[in-house]
Coordinates of C-alpha atoms and ligand atoms in Angstrom, one line a residue:
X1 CA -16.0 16.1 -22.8
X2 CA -15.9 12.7 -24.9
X3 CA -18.9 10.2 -24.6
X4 CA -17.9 6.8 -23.6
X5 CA -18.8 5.8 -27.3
X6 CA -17.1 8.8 -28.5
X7 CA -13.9 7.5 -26.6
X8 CA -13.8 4.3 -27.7
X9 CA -14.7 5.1 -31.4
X10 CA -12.0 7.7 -32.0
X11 CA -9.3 6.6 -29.6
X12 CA -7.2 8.7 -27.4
X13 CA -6.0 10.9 -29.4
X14 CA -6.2 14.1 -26.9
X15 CA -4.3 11.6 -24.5
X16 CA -1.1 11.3 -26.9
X17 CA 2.4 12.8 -26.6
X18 CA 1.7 13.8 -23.0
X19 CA 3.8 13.0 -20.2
X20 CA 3.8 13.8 -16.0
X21 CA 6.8 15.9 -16.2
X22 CA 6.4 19.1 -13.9
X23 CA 5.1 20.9 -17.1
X24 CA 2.9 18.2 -17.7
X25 CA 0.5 17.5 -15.3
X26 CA -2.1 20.3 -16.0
X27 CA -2.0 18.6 -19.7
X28 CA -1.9 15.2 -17.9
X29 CA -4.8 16.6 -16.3
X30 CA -7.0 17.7 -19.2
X31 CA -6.6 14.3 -20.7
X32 CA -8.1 12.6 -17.5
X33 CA -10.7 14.6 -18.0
X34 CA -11.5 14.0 -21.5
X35 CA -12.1 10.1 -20.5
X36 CA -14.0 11.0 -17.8
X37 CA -16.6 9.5 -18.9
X38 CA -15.4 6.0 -19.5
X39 CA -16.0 3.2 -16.8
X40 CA -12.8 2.1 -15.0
X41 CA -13.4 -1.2 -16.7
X42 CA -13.1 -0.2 -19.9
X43 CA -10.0 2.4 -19.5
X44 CA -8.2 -0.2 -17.9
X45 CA -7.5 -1.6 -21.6
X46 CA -6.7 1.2 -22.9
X47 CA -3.2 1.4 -23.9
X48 CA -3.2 4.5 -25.3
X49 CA -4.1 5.9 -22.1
X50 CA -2.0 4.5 -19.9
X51 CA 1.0 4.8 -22.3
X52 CA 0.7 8.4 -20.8
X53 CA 1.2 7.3 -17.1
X54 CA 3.9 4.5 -18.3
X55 CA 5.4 7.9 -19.5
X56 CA 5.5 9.9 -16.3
X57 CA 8.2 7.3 -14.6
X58 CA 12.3 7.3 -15.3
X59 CA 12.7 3.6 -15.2
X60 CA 14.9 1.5 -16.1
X61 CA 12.9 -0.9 -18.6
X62 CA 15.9 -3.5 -18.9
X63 CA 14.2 -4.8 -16.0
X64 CA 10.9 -5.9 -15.4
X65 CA 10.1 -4.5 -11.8
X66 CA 7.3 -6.6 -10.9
X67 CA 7.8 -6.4 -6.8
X68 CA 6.0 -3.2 -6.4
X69 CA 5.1 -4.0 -3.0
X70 CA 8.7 -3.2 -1.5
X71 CA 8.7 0.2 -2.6
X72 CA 7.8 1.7 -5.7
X73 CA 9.4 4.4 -8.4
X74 CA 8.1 7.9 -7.5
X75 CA 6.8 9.3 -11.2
X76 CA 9.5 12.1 -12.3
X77 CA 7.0 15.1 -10.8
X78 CA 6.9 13.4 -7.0
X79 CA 11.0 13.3 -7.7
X80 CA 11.2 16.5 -9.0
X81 CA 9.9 17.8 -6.2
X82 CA 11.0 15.9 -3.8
X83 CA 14.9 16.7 -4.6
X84 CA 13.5 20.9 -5.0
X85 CA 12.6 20.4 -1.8
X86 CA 16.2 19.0 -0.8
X87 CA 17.7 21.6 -2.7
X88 CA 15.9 24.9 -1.0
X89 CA 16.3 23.1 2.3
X90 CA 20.1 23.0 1.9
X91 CA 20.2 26.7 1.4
X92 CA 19.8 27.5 5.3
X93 CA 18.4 24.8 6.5
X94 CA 17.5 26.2 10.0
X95 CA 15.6 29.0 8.0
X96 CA 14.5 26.9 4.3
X97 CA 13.2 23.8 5.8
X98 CA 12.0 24.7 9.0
X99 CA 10.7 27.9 8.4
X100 CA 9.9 28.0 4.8
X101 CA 8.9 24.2 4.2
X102 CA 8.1 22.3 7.0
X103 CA 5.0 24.2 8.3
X104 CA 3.5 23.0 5.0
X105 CA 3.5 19.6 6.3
X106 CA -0.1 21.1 6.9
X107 CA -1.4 20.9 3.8
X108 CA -0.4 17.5 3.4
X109 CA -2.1 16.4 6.5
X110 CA -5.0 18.5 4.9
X111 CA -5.0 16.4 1.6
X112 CA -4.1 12.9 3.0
X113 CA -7.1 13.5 5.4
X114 CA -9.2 14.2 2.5
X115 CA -8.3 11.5 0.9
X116 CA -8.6 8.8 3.8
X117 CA -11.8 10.2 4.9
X118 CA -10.7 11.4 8.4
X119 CA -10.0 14.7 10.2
X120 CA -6.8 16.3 9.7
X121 CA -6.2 16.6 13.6
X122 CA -6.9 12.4 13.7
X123 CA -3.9 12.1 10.6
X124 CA -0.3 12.0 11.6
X125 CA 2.8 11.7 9.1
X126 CA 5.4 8.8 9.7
X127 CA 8.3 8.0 7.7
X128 CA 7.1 4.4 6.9
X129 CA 3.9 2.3 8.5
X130 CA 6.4 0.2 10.3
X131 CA 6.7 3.7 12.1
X132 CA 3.0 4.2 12.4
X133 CA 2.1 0.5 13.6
X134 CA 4.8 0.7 16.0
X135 CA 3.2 3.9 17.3
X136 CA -0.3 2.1 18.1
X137 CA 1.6 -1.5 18.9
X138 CA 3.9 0.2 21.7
X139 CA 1.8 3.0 22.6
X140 CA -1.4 1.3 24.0
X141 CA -1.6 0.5 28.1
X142 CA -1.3 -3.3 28.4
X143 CA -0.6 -5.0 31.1
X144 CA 0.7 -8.4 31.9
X145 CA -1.8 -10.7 31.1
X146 CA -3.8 -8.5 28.8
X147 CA -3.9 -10.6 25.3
X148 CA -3.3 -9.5 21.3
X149 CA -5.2 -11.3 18.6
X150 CA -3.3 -11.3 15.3
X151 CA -2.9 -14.1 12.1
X152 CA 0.6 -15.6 11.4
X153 CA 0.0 -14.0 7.8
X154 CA 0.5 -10.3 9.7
X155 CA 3.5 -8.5 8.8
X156 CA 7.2 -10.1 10.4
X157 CA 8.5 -6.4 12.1
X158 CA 4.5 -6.1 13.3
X159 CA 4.7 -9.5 14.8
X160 CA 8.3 -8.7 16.8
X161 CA 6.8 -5.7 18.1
X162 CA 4.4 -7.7 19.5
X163 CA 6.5 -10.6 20.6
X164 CA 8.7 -7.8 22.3
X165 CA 5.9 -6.7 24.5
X166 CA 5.5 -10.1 25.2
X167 CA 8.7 -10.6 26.4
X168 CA 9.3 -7.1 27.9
X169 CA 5.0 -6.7 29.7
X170 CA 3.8 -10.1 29.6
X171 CA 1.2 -9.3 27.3
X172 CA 0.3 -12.8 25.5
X173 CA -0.1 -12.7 21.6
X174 CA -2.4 -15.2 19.9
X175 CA -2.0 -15.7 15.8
X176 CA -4.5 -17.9 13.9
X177 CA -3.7 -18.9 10.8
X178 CA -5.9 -18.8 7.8
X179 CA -6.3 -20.6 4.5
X180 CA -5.1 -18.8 1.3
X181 CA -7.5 -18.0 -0.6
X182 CA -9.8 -18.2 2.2
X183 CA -13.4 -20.2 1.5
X184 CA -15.2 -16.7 2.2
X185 CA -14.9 -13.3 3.2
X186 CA -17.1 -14.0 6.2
X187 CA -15.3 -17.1 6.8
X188 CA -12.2 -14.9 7.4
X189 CA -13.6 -12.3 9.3
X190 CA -15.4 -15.0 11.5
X191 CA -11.9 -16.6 12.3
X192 CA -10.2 -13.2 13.8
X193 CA -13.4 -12.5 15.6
X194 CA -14.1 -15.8 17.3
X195 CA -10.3 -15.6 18.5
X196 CA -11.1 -12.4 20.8
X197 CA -11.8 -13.6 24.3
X198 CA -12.3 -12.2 27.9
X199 CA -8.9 -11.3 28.0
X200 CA -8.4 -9.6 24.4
X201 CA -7.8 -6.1 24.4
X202 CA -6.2 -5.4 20.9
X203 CA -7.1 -7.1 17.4
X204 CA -4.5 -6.2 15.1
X205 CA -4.8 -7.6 11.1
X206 CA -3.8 -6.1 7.9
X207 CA -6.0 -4.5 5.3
X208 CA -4.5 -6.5 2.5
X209 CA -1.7 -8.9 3.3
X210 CA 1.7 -8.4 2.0
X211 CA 2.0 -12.0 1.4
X212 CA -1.0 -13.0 -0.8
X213 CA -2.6 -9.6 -1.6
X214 CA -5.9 -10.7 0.6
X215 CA -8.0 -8.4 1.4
X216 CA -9.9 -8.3 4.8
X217 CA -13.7 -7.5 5.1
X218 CA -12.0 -4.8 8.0
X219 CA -15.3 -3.5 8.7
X220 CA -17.5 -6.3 9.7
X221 CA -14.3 -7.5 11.8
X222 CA -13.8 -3.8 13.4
X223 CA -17.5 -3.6 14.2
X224 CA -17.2 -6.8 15.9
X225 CA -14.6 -6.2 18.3
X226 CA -15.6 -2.5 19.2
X227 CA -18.8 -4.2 20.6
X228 CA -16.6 -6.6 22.5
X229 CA -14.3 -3.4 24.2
X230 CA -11.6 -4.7 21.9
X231 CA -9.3 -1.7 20.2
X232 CA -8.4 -2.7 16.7
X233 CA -5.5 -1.7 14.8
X234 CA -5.1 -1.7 10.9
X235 CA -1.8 -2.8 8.6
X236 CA -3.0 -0.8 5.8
X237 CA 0.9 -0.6 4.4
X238 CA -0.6 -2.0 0.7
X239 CA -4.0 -0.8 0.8
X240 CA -3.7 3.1 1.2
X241 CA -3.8 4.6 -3.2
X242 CA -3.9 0.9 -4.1
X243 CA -7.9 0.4 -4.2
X244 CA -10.6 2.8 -3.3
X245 CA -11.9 2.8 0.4
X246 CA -12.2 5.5 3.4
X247 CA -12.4 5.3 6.8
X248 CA -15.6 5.2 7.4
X249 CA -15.3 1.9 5.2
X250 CA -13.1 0.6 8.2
X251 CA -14.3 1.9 11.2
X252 CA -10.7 0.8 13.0
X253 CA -9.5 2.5 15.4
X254 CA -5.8 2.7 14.6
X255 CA -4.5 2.9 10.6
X256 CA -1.1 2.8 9.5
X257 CA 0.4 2.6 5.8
X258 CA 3.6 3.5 3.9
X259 CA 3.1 6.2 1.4
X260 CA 6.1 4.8 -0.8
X261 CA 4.0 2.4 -1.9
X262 CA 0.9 2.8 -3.4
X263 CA 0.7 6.2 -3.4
X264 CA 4.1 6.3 -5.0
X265 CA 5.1 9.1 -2.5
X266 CA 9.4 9.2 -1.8
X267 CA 10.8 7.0 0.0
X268 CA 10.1 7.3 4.1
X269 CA 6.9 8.1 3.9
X270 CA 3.7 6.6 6.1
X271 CA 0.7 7.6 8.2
X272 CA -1.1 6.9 11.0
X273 CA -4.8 7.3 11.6
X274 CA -5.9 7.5 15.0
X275 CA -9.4 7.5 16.1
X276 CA -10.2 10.9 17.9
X277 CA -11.0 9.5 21.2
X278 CA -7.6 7.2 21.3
X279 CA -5.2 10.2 20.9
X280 CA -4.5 11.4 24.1
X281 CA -4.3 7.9 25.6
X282 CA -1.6 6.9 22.6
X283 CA 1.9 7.3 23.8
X284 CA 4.3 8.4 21.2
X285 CA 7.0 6.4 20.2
X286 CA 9.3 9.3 21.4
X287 CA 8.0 11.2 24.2
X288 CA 6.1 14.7 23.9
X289 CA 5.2 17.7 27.1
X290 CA 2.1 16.5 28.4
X291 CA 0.4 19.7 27.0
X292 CA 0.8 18.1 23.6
X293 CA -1.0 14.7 24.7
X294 CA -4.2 15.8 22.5
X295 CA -2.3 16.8 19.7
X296 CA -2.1 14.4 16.9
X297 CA 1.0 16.2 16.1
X298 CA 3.0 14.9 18.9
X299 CA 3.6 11.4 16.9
X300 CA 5.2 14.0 14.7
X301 CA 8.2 14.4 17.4
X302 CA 10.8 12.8 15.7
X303 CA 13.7 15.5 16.1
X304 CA 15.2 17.0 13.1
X305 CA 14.5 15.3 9.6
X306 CA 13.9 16.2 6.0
X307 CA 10.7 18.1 5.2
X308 CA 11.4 17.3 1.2
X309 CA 9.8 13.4 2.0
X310 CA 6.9 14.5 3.7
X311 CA 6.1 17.8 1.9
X312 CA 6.6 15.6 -1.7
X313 CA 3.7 13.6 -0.5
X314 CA 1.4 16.3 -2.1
X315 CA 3.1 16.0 -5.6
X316 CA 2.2 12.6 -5.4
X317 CA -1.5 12.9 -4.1
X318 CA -1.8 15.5 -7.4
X319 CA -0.5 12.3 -9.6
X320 CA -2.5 9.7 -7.8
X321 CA -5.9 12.3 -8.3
X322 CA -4.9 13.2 -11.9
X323 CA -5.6 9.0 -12.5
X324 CA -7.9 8.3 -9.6
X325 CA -8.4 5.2 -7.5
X326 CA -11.1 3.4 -9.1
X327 CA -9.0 3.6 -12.7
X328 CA -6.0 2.9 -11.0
X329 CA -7.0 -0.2 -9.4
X330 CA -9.2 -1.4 -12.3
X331 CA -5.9 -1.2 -14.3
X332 CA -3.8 -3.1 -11.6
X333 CA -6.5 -6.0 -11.8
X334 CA -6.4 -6.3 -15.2
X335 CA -3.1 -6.8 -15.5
X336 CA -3.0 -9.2 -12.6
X337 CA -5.7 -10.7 -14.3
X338 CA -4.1 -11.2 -17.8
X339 CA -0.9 -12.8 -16.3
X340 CA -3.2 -14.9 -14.3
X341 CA -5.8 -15.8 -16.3
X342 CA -2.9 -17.3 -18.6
X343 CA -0.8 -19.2 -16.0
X344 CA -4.3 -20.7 -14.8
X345 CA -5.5 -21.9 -18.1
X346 CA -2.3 -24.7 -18.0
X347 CA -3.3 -25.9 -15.1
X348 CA 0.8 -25.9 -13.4
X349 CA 0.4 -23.5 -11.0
X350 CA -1.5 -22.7 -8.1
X351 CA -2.8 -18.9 -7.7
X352 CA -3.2 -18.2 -3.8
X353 CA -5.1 -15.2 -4.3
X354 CA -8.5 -15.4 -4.8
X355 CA -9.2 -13.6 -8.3
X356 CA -12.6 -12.1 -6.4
X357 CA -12.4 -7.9 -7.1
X358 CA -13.9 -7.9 -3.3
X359 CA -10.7 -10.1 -2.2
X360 CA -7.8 -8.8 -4.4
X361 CA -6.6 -6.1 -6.2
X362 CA -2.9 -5.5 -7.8
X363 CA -0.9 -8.3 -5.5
X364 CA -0.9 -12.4 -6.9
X365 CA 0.7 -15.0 -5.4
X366 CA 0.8 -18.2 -7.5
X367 CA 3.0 -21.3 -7.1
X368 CA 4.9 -23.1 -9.8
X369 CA 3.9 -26.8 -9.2
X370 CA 6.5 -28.7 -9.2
X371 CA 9.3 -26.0 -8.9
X372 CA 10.7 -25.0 -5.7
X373 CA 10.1 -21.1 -5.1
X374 CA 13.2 -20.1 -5.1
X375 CA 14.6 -21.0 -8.3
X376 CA 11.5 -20.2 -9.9
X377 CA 12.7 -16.8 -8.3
X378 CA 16.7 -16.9 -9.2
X379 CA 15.6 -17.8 -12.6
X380 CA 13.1 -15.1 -13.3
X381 CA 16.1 -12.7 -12.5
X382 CA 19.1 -14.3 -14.1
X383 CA 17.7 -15.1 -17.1
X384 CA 14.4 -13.1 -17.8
X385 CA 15.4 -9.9 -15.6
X386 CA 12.5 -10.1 -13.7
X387 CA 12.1 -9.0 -10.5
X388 CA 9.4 -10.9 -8.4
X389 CA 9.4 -11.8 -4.5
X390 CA 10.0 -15.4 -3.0
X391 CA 6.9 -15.9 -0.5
X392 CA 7.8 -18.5 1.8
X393 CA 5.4 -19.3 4.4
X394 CA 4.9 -22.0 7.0
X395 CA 1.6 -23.3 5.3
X396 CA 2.7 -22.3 1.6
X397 CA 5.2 -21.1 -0.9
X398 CA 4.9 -18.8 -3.9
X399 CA 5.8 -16.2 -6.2
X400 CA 4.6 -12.7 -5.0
X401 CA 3.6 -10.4 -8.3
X402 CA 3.3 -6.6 -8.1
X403 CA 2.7 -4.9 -11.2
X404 CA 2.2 -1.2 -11.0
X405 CA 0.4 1.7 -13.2
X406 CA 3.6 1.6 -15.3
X407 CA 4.0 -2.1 -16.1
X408 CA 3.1 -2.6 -19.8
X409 CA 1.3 -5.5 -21.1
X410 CA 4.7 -6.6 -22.6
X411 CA 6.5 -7.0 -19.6
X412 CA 3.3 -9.1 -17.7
X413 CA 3.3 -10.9 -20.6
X414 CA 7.0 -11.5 -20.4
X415 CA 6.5 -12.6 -17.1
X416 CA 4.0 -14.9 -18.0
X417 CA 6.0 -16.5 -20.8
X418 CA 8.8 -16.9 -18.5
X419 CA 6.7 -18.8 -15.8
X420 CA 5.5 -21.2 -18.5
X421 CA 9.1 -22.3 -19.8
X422 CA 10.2 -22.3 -15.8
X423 CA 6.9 -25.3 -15.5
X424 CA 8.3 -26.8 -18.7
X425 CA 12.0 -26.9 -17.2
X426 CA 13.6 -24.8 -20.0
Ligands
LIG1 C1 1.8 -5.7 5.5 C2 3.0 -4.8 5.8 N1 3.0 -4.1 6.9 C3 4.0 -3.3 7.2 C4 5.0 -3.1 6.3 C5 6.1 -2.1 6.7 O1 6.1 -1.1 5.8 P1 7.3 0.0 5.8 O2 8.5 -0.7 5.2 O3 6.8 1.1 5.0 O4 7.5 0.4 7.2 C6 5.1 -3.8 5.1 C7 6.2 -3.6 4.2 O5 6.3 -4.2 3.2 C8 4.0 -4.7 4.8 O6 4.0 -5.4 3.7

């Protein structure tokens, strides 16, 4: 194994001409190892290294995909798989994909568990986290009356669910609002929890916002409500494979994400956590015998569907291990850093992410002063072919930037280039 000095001294050299194909990955793995050694900090610079991940994707690098909160590119080995997976089941379906495939939805459950930090009987797999939320948001007993603490910054289909049960049970929905970046951690955390009163029986937040990339201090604000009686659920749609935590770092109740996200998992993927002692009183989205009330599984009960998303989340937990979190997300705030950093130094724009490692991670919003969003936007595309997401908030406006474990340094410098002519009108 190579010494950090060692490393650094003679380069990467073990880490060159490999590439995540299916053949790949046990090589892709050996050259993990051989930095293993090297502090997160460090390996996020190094090009070499990375160059090897850039590698594992089939992109199309005549665009510069910097909204990788959407969804994200599987690498080619998650694909791979995942259309394997289509093929067998397409054989006999009725016998390959039920029989053959889908019971190994298991060992997902078993990994993903692993990974979250949870029991595999508290983890169940959704297509997306907008199926997972909805599974907590629609599933709790409320009655009228019964109030829902949130922030306006939550996600838009979270907030209709709620406003449906609003309109459909008379529940009442409070958001507060926040400043972005917020003065402190605890200032945040002290907003959502002095908002829970006698009649608040659900806090619902996200993890990391979609909108700014903030994260929440989720524990202290968890903590808080459980000693108040209050059930808390989690948007973790950006956090889950993004930056390292478990969920014992949470302590929620209820945890949703997407899996085709950060965890670069196909396309309909998600989970839902639930906190042993909430499953049998959860409701599933589509009904289930009452023998099955205790079974995480009956979230599961969606009628027939592909087993090639769900079962192709393993491929992708093997990719997201071979690199690990704590690279991975050293890497994304690095580059979110160098664009950043950059933009900053000219003193024309206006970063609504706090720059904090506590606070942030891969997600930047910054405004172009002067310039309204959306043709700072149009004009990224049409004449840089960038991609980047229009934020456009009540309180603020911005440019949402999501670079990923493939973006080069080229392309956030690209970006960055771009943004400065945009402030200087050309
Ligand atoms: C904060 C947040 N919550 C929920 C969702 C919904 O995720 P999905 O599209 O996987 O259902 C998103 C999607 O972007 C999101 O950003």
């Amino acid at each position: 194994m190579l010494t950090r000095r060692a490393f650094l001294g003679a380069g990467t050299t073990a880490t060159v001409g490999l590439a995540f194909t299916n053949e790949g990955l046990a090589r892709a793995a050996a050259a993990a190892a051989s930095v293993a050694d090297v502090p997160p900090n460090d390996l996020a610079r190094d090009e070499t290294y990375w160059r090897e991940i850039q590698q594992g994707f089939t992109l199309d690098r005549t665009i510069v995909n910097l909204n990788n909160g959407g969804c994200c590119p599987s690498p080619r080995v998650v694909h791979e798989a995942f259309k394997r997976y289509l093929d067998v089941s397409n054989q006999a379906p009725v016998y390959h994909m039920w029989q053959i495939l889908e019971p190994n939805i298991e060992t997902v459950r078993r990994r993903l568990a692993a990974e979250f930090g949870c029991s595999p009987e508290e983890m169940a797999i959704t297509r997306n986290a907008s199926e997972a939320l909805q599974i907590a948001q629609l599933g709790i007993d409320l009655k009228a009356g019964d109030e829902v603490v949130t922030t306006n910054q939550d996600y838009g289909r979270m907030l209709d669910t709620w406003d449906q049960r609003a309109r459909r049970d008379g529940v009442t929905v409070k958001q507060i609002s926040f400043p972005v970046p917020p003065p402190s951690m605890d200032e945040l955390a002290n907003r959502l929890i002095s908002a829970i009163g006698p009649k608040t029986k659900v806090l619902h937040f996200c993890h990391i916002t979609n909108l700014t990339g903030q994260i929440f201090p989720v524990k202290k604000i968890c903590d808080a409500a459980r000693a108040k009686g209050v059930k808390t659920i989690v948007d973790g749609a950006h956090a889950f494979g993004h930056f390292p935590f478990t969920a014992a770092d949470l302590g929620c109740d209820y945890y949703g994400t997407s899996l085709h996200k950060w965890l670069l998992a196909p396309i309909g993927t998600g989970f839902l956590y639930v906190r042993r002692e909430n499953i049998e009183s959860l409701w599933g989205l589509q009904p289930t015998a009452a023998s099955r009330a205790k079974d995480i599984r009956k979230f599961e009960e969606i009628g027939t569907h592909p087993a090639a998303n769900h079962n192709a989340i393993a491929e992708a937990m093997t990719f997201h291990q071979g690199i690990g979190t704590e690279r991975k997300s050293a890497r994304l705030r690095y580059l979110r850093d160098r664009w950043a950093d950059r933009l900053l130094k000219t003193g024309k724009f206006k970063l609504h992410t706090s720059l904090d490692p506590a606070q942030s991670c891969a997600i930047g919003t910054v405004q172009v002063l002067g310039v309204e969003t959306n043709k700072a936007v149009s004009h990224l595309w049409d004449k840089w072919r960038i991609i980047a997401t229009p934020i456009n908030h009540a309180e603020y406006t911005g440019i949402r930037v999501t670079p990923n474990v493939y973006t080069t340094l080229e392309e956030v410098d690209t970006f960055a280039e771009a943004m400065e002519k945009i402030s200087a009108g050309s």
